[in-house]
Coordinates of C-alpha atoms and ligand atoms in Angstrom, one line a residue:
X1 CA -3.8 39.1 18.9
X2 CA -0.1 40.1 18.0
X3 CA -0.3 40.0 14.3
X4 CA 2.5 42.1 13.2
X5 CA 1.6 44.8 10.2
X6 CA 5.1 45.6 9.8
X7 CA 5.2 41.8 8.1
X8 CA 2.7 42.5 6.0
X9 CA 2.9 42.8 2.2
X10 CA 6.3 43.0 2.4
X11 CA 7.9 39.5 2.6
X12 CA 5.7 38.1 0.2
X13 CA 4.7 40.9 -2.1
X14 CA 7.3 42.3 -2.5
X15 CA 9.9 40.0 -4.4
X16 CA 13.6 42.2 -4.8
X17 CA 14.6 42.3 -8.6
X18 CA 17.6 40.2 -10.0
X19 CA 20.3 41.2 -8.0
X20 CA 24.1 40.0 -7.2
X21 CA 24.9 40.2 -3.5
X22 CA 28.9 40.3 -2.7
X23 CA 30.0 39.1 0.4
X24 CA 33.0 40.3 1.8
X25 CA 35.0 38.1 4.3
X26 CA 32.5 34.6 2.7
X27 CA 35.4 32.9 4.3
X28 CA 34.2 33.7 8.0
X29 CA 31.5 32.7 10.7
X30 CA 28.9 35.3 9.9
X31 CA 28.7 33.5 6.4
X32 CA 28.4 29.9 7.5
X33 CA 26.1 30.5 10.2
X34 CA 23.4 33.4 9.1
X35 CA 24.1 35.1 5.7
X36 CA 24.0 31.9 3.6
X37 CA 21.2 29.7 5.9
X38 CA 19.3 33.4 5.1
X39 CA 20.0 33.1 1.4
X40 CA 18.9 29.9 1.2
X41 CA 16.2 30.0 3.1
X42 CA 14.9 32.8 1.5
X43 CA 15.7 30.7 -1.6
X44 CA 13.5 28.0 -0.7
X45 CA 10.3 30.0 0.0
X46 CA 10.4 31.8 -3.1
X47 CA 11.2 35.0 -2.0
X48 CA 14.0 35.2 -3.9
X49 CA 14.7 33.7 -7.5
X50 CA 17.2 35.5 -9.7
X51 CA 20.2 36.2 -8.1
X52 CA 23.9 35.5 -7.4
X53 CA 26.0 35.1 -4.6
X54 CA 29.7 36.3 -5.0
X55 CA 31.9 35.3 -2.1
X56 CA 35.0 37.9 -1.7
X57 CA 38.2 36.6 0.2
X58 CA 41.6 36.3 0.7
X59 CA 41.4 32.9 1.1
X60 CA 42.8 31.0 -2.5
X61 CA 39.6 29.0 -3.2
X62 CA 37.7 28.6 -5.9
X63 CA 33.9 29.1 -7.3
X64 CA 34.1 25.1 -6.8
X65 CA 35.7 25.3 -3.4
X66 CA 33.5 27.9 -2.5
X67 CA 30.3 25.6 -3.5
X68 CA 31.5 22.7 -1.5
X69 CA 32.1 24.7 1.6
X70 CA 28.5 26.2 1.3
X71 CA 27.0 22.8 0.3
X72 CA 28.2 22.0 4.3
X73 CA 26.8 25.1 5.0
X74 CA 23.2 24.0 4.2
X75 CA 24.0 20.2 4.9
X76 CA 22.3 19.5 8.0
X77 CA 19.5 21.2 10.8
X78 CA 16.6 22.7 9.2
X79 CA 18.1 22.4 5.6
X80 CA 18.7 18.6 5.9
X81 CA 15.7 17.1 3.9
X82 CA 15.7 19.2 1.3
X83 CA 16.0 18.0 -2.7
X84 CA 19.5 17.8 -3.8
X85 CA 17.9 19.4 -6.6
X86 CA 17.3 22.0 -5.2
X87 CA 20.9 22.6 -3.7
X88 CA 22.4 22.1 -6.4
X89 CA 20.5 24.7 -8.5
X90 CA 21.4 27.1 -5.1
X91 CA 25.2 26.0 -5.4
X92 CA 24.9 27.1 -9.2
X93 CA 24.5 30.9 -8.4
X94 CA 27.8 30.6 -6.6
X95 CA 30.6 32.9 -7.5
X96 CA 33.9 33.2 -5.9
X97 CA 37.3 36.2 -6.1
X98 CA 40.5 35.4 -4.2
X99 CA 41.5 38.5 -3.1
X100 CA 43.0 41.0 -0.5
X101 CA 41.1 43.6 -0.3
X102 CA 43.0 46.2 -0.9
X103 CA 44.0 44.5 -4.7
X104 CA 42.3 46.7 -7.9
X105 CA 42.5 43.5 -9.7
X106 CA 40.1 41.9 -7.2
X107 CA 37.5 44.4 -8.2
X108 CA 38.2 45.2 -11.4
X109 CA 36.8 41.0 -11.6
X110 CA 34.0 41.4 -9.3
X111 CA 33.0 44.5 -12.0
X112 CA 33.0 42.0 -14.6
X113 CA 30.7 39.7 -12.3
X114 CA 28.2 42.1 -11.0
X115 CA 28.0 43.6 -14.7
X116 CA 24.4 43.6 -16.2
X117 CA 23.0 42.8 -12.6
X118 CA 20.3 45.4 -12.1
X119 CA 20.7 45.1 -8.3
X120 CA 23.9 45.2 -6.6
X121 CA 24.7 44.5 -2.9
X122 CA 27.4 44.5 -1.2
X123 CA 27.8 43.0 2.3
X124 CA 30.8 43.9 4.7
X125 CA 31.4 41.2 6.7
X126 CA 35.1 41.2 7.0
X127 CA 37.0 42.6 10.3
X128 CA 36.5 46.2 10.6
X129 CA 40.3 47.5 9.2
X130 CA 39.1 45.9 5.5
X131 CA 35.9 48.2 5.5
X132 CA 38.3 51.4 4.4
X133 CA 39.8 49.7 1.4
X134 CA 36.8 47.7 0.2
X135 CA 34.7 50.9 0.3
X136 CA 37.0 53.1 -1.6
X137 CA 37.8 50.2 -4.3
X138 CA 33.8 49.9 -4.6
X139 CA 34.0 53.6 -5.8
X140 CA 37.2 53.5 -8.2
X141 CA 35.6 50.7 -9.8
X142 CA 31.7 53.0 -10.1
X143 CA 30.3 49.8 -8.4
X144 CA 28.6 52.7 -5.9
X145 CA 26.8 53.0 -8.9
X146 CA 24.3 51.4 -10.7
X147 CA 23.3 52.9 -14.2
X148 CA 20.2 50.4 -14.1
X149 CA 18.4 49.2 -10.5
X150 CA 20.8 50.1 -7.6
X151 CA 23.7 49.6 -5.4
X152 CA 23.7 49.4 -1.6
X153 CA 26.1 48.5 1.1
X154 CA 25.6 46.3 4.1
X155 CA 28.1 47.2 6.9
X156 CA 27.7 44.7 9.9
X157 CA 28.9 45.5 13.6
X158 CA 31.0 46.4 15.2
X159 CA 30.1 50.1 13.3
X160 CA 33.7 52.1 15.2
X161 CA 34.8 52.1 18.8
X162 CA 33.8 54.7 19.9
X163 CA 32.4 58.3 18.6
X164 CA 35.4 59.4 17.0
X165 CA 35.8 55.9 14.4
X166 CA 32.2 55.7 14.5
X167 CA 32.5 59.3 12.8
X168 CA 35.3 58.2 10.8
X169 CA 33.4 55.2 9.0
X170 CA 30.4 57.2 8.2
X171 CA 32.7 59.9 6.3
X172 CA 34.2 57.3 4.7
X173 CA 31.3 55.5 3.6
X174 CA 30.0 59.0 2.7
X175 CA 32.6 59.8 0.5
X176 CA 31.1 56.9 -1.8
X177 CA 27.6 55.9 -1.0
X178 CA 24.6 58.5 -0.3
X179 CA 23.3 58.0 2.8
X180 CA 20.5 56.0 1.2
X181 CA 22.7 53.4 -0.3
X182 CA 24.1 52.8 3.5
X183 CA 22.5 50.2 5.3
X184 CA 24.1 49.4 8.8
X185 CA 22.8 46.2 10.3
X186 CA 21.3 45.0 13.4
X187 CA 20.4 42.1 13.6
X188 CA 18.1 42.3 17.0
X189 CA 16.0 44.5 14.7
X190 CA 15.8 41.0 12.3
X191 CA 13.7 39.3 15.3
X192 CA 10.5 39.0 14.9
X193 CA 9.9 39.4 18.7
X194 CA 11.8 43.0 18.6
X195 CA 9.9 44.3 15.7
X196 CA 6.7 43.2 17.9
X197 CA 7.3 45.3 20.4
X198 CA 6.0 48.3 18.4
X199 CA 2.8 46.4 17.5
X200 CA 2.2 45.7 21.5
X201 CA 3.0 49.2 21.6
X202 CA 0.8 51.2 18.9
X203 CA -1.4 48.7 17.4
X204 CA -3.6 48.1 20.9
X205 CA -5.7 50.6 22.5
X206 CA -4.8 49.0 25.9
X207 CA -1.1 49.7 26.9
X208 CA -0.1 53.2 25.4
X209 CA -1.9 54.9 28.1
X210 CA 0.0 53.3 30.6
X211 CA 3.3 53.7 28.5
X212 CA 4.3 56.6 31.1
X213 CA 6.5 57.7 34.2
X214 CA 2.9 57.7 35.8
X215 CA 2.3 54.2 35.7
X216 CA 5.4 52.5 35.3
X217 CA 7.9 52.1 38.2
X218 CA 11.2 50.9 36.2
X219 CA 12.0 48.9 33.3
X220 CA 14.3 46.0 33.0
X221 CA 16.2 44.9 29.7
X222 CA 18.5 41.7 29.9
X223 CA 20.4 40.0 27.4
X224 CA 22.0 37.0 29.1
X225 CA 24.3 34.6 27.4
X226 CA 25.0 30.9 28.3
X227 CA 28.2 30.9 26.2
X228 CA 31.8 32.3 26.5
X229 CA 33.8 34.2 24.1
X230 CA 34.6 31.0 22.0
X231 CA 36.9 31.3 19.9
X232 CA 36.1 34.9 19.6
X233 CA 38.4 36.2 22.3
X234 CA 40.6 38.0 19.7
X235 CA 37.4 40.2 18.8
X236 CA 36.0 40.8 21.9
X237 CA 39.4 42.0 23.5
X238 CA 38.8 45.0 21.6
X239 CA 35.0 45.3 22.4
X240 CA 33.4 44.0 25.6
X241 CA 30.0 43.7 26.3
X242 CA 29.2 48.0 26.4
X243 CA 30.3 48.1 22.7
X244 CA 29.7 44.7 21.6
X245 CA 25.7 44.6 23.0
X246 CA 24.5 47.5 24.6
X247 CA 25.6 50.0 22.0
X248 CA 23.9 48.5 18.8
X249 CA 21.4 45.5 20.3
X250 CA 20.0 46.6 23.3
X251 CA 20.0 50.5 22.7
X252 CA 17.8 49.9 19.9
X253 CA 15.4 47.6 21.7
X254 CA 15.2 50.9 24.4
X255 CA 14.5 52.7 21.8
X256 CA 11.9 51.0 20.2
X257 CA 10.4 50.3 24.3
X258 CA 10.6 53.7 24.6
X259 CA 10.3 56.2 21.8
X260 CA 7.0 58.3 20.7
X261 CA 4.2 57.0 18.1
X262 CA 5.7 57.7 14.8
X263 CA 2.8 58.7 12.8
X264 CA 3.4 56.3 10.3
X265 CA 5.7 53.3 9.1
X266 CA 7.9 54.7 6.7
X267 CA 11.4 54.4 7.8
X268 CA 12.6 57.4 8.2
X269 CA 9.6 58.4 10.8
X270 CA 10.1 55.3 12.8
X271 CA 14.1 56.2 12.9
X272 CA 14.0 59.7 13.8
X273 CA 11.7 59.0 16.6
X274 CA 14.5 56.6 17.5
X275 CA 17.2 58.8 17.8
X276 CA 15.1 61.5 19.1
X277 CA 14.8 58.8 22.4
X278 CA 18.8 58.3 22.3
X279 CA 19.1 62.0 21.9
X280 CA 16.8 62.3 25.2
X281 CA 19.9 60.1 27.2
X282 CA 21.1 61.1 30.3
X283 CA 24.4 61.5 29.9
X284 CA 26.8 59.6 32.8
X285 CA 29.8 61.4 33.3
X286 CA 33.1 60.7 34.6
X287 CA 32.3 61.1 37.9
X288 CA 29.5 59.2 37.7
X289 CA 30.5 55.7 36.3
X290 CA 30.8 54.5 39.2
X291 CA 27.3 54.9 40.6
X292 CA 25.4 54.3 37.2
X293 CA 27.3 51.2 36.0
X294 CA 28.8 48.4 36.9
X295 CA 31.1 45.7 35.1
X296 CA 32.0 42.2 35.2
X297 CA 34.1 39.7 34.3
X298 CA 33.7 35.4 34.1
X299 CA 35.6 33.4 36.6
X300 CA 35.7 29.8 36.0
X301 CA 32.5 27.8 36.4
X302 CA 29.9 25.8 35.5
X303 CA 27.3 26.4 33.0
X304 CA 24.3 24.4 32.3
X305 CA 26.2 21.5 34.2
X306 CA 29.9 21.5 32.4
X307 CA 32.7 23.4 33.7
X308 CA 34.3 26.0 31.8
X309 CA 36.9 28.4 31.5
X310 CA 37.4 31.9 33.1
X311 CA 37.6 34.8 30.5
X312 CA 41.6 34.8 31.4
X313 CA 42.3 31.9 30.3
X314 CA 40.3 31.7 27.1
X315 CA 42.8 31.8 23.2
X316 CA 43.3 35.2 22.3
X317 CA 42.7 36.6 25.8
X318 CA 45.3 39.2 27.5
X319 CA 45.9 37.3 31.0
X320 CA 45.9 41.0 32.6
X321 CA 42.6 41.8 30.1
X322 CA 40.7 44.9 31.6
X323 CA 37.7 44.0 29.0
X324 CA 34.7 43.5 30.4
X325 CA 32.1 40.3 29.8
X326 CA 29.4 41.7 31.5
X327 CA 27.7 45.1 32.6
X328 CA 24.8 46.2 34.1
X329 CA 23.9 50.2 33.9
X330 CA 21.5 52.0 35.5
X331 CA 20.2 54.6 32.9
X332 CA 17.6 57.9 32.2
X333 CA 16.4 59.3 29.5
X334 CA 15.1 63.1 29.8
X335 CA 11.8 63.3 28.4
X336 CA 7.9 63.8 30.0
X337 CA 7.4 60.6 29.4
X338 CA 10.4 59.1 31.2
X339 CA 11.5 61.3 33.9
X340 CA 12.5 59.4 37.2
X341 CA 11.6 56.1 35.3
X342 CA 15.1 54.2 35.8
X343 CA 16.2 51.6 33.0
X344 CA 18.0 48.8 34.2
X345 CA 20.4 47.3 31.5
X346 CA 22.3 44.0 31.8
X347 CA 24.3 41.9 29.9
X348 CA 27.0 39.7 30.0
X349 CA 28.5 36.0 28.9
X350 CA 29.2 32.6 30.8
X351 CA 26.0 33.4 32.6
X352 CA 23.6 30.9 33.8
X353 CA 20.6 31.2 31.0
X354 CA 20.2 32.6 27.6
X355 CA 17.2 34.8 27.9
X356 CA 16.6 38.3 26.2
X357 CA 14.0 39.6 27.5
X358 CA 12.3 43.0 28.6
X359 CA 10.3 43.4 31.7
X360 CA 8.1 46.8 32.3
X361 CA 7.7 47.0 36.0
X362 CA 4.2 48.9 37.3
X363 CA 4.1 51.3 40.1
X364 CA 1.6 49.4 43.0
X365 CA -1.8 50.0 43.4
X366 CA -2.6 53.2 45.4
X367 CA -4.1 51.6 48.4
X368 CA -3.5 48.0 49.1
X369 CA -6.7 46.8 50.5
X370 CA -5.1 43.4 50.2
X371 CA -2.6 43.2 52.5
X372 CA -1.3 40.0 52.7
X373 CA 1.4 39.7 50.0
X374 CA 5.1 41.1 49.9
X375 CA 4.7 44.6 49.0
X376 CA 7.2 44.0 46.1
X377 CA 4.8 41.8 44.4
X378 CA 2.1 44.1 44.0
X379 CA 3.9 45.6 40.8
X380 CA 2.3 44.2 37.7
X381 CA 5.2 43.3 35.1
X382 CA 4.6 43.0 31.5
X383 CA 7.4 40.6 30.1
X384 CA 8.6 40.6 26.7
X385 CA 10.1 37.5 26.1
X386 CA 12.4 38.1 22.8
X387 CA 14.5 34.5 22.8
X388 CA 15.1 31.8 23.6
X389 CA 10.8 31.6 24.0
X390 CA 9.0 34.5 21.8
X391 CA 6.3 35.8 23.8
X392 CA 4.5 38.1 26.0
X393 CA 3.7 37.5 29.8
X394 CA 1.6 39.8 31.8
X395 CA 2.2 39.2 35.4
X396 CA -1.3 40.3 37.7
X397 CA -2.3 39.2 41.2
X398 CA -5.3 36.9 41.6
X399 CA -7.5 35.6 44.1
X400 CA -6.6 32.4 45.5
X401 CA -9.8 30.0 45.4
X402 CA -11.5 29.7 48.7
X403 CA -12.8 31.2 51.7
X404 CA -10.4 33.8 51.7
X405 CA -9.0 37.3 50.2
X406 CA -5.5 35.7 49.5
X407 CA -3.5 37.2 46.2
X408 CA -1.0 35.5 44.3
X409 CA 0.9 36.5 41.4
X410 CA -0.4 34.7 38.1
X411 CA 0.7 35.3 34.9
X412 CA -0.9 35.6 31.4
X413 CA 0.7 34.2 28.0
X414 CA 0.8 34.8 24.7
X415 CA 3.4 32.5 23.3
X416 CA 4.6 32.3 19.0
X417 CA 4.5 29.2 19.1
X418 CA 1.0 28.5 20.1
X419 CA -0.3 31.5 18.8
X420 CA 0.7 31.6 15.4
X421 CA 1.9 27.8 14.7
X422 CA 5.2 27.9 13.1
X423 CA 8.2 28.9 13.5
X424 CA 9.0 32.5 13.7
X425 CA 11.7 33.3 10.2
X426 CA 15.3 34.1 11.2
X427 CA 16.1 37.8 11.7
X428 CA 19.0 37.8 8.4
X429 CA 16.0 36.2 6.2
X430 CA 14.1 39.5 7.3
X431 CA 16.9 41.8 7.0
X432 CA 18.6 41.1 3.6
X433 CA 15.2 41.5 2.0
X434 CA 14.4 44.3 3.3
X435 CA 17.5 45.6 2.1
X436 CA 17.1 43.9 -1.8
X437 CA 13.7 46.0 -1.8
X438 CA 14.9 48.9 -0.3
X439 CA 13.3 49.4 2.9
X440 CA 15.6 50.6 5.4
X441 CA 13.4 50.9 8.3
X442 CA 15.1 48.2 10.5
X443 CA 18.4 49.4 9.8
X444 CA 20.1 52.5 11.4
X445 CA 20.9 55.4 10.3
X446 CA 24.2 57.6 11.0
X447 CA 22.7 60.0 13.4
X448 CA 21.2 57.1 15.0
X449 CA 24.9 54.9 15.4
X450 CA 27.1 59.1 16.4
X451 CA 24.0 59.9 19.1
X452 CA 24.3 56.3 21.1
X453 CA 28.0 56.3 20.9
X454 CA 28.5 60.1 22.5
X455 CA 26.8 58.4 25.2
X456 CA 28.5 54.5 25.1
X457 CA 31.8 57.2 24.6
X458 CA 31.8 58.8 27.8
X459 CA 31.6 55.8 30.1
X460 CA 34.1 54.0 28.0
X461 CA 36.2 57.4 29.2
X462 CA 34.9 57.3 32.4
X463 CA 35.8 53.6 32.7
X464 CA 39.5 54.3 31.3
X465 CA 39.8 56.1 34.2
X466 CA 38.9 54.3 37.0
X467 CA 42.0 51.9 38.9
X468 CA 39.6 49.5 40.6
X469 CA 40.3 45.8 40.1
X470 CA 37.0 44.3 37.7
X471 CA 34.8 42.0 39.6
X472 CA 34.9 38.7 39.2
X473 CA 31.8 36.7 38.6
X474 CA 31.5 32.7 38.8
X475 CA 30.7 31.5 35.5
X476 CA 27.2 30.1 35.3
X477 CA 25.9 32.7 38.0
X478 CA 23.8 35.5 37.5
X479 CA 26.9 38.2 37.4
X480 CA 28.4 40.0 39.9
X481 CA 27.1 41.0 43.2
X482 CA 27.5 44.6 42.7
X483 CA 25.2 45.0 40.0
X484 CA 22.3 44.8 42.8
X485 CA 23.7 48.7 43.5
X486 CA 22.3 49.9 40.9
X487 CA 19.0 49.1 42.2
X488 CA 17.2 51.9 44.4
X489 CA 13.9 50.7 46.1
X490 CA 12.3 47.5 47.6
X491 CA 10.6 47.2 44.1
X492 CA 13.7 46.8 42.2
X493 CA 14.8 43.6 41.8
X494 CA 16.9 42.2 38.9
X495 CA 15.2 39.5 37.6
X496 CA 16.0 35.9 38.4
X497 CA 18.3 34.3 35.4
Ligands
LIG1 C1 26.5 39.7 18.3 C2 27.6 39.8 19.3 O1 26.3 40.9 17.7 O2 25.3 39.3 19.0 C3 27.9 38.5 20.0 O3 28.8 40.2 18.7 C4 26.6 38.0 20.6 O4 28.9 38.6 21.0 C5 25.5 38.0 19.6 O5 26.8 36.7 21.1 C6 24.1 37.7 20.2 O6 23.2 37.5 19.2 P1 21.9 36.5 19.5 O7 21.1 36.7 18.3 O8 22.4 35.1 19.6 O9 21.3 37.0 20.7

């Protein structure tokens, strides 16, 4: 019922001509966990054949070092009865430069590498400071350019801090790569349940109509974690959960939840109804932080039976820190379709359950002939269950059986799983092909990334501001209490975690 056109033709048509991809910072976690599991993967279903993989670090390894620490990398889980044989021809495209990345040398090798490749991508996966220098050596050494086939750049997240480095990276980038070389990554745009959403949306008759400050009360978007900061503590000191997930992640899920039918596919439609929606924000002010958003931080607790730490004490944490691990916002966005329609927002880590999910709230019936339930239940939700289950759930009241005109909530699924029968592909697999053909559609663009940080910019002021103490929130709980000010009527409820 929720076959997904966006899929279609591309991952299996559409095979990316030989091409080298460069990884900068293959020493690091992004590597291990998604970028080479991708490559494989994608390696393994054909989708990609001709091809080299050129890890770029400072780290003093070799191409045979390198090949032993991916061969771990694609040991075990899904990878773990697959032919040796076929490992071993994957560990064969392996290429590794020991470098910093601000050495000529380093490049003036990787030139040699990359040479006679028709395609050439470059991944930036290192900590934000290296992106300057590696972009700038990419141009002295013409690597921006490709005489033959082409030459992009991947830049993951965190894309700046705020407006002004946000601004900053794009000039730079600018100064070497045309904006259609630039692909700045996403990866909630990888999932396959994000990228359903505008299927749902504009490929049924049924739900568009509705789609409208007419017939929807609120909506809800949540993107809980189970897990802490890790080991990560040193990175997220310098983000917190407004820049780390509600700036990149879940403004583009609003965006997609919310923005006009582009009138057809092609990227560059479907983005600039995008930003048009982030364009359409409500802006909240310094003065009105306080009423619009709220923040959180973990307290020791206990998640999913096993105590843990509180934020304070986690390696690499500032015992004073002021970053926060969760926050909830209460937002608008200024069009027809939205106006009045509040969007509740919350994320935050520790908490008591992963779930991402959205939840579109309907306004009650006008008359309730029924009278015998809660008046709060009488909102139908539509759920959009994006991980850890894939799905749709569309929550209606029904007749309890029997000799009376009882109503009960019931819910209607659609679950992946069961629907489709296999297991949906990871959102990197999705991502770096779209990039080796050249489709940019679910990456962003630099309007897109300058509009949502004005907005992410001004309560980060606001915030800087403001001498309260951060609330505290119990590790395994649902976040703090004062995230239920946000809400405004008896039908506004944050969803149970
Ligand atoms: C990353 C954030 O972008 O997304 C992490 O930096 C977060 O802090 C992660 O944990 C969540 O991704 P997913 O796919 O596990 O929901």
């Amino acid at each position: 019922m929720f076959a997904n056109p966006l899929l279609d033709g591309l991952q299996f048509s559409k095979e990316p001509s030989p091409f080298v991809i460069t990884i900068f910072g293959a020493t690091g976690d992004l590597t291990r966990r998604k970028l080479i599991p991708a490559l494989f993967s994608l390696f393994l279903k054909g989708n990609i054949s001709q091809f080299k993989i050129v890890g770029f670090a400072r780290r003093p390894w070799t191409t045979q070092s390198f090949q032993d620490e991916v061969r771990q990398m694609i040991a075990g889980g899904p990878f773990a009865s697959v032919p040796e044989g076929l490992k071993l021809a994957f560990l064969e495209k392996l290429d590794y430069v020991s470098s910093t990345f601000d050495a000529a040398e380093g490049y003036a090798k990787l030139s040699q590498i990359v040479q006679g490749w028709e395609g050439r991508l470059f991944y930036l996966s290192t900590p934000p400071d290296e992106y300057e220098p590696i972009i700038r050596n990419l141009g002295a050494q013409n690597l921006n350019e490709a005489t033959r086939g082409y030459s992009r750049i991947i830049v993951e997240k965190p894309f700046g801090r705020d407006l002004a480095t946000a601004k900053e990276l794009n000039d730079i980038l600018a100064t070497v790569f045309e904006e259609n070389q630039i692909y700045r990554i996403d990866h909630y745009l990888g999932k396959e349940t994000v990228q359903n959403i505008l299927v749902l949306r504009f490929g049924n008759g049924i739900f568009e109509p509705l789609w409208n400050n007419r017939y929807i009360d609120h909506i809800q978007i949540t993107v809980a974690e189970s897990l802490g900061v890790g080991t990560r503590g040193n990175y997220y000191e310098k983000s917190g959960a407004l820049r780390d997930m509600v700036q990149s992640h879940i403004f583009q899920l609003m965006a997609l939840l919310t923005m006009e039918p582009p009138n057809d596919l092609s990227p560059d439609t479907i983005r600039t109804e995008k930003v048009k929606i982030l364009k359409s924000l409500r802006p909240i002010t310094f003065k009105d932080v306080s009423k619009y958003t709220v923040r959180g931080q973990y307290s020791e607790g206990i998640v999913q039976g096993q105590p843990v730490k509180g934020y304070l004490e986690e390696e690499g944490v500032d015992p004073n820190s002021r970053t926060e691990t969760f926050v909830a916002l209460k937002i608008f966005l200024d069009t027809w379709r939205w106006e009045g329609v509040p969007i509740f927002i919350r994320t935050g880590k520790s908490l008591g359950r992963r779930v991402s999910e959205v939840a579109i709230s309907f306004k009650e019936p006008p008359l309730h002939i029924f009278k015998n339930r809660g008046s709060d239940t009488w909102n139908n939700t539509l759920v959009i269950h994006i991980q850890p289950e894939e799905g749709i759930t569309f929550n209606i009241n029904a007749k309890i059986p029997g000799y009376t005109t009882q109503v009960r909530p019931v819910n209607m699924d659609f679950a992946y799983g069961n629907a489709f029968g296999e297991a949906t592909p990871e959102a990197y697999e999705r991502l770096l092909l779209d990039a080796l053909v050249g489709d940019s559609t679910l990456y962003t663009r630099r309007d897109d990334i300058e509009t949502s940080w004005a907005f992410i910019t001004r309560i980060l002021q606001g915030w800087a501001e403001d001498p309260n103490p951060l609330p505290q929130y119990r590790a395994g709980g649902s976040g703090p209490d004062e995230a239920k000010n946000l809400l405004g009527s008896l039908h506004q409820k944050w969803r149970k975690l």
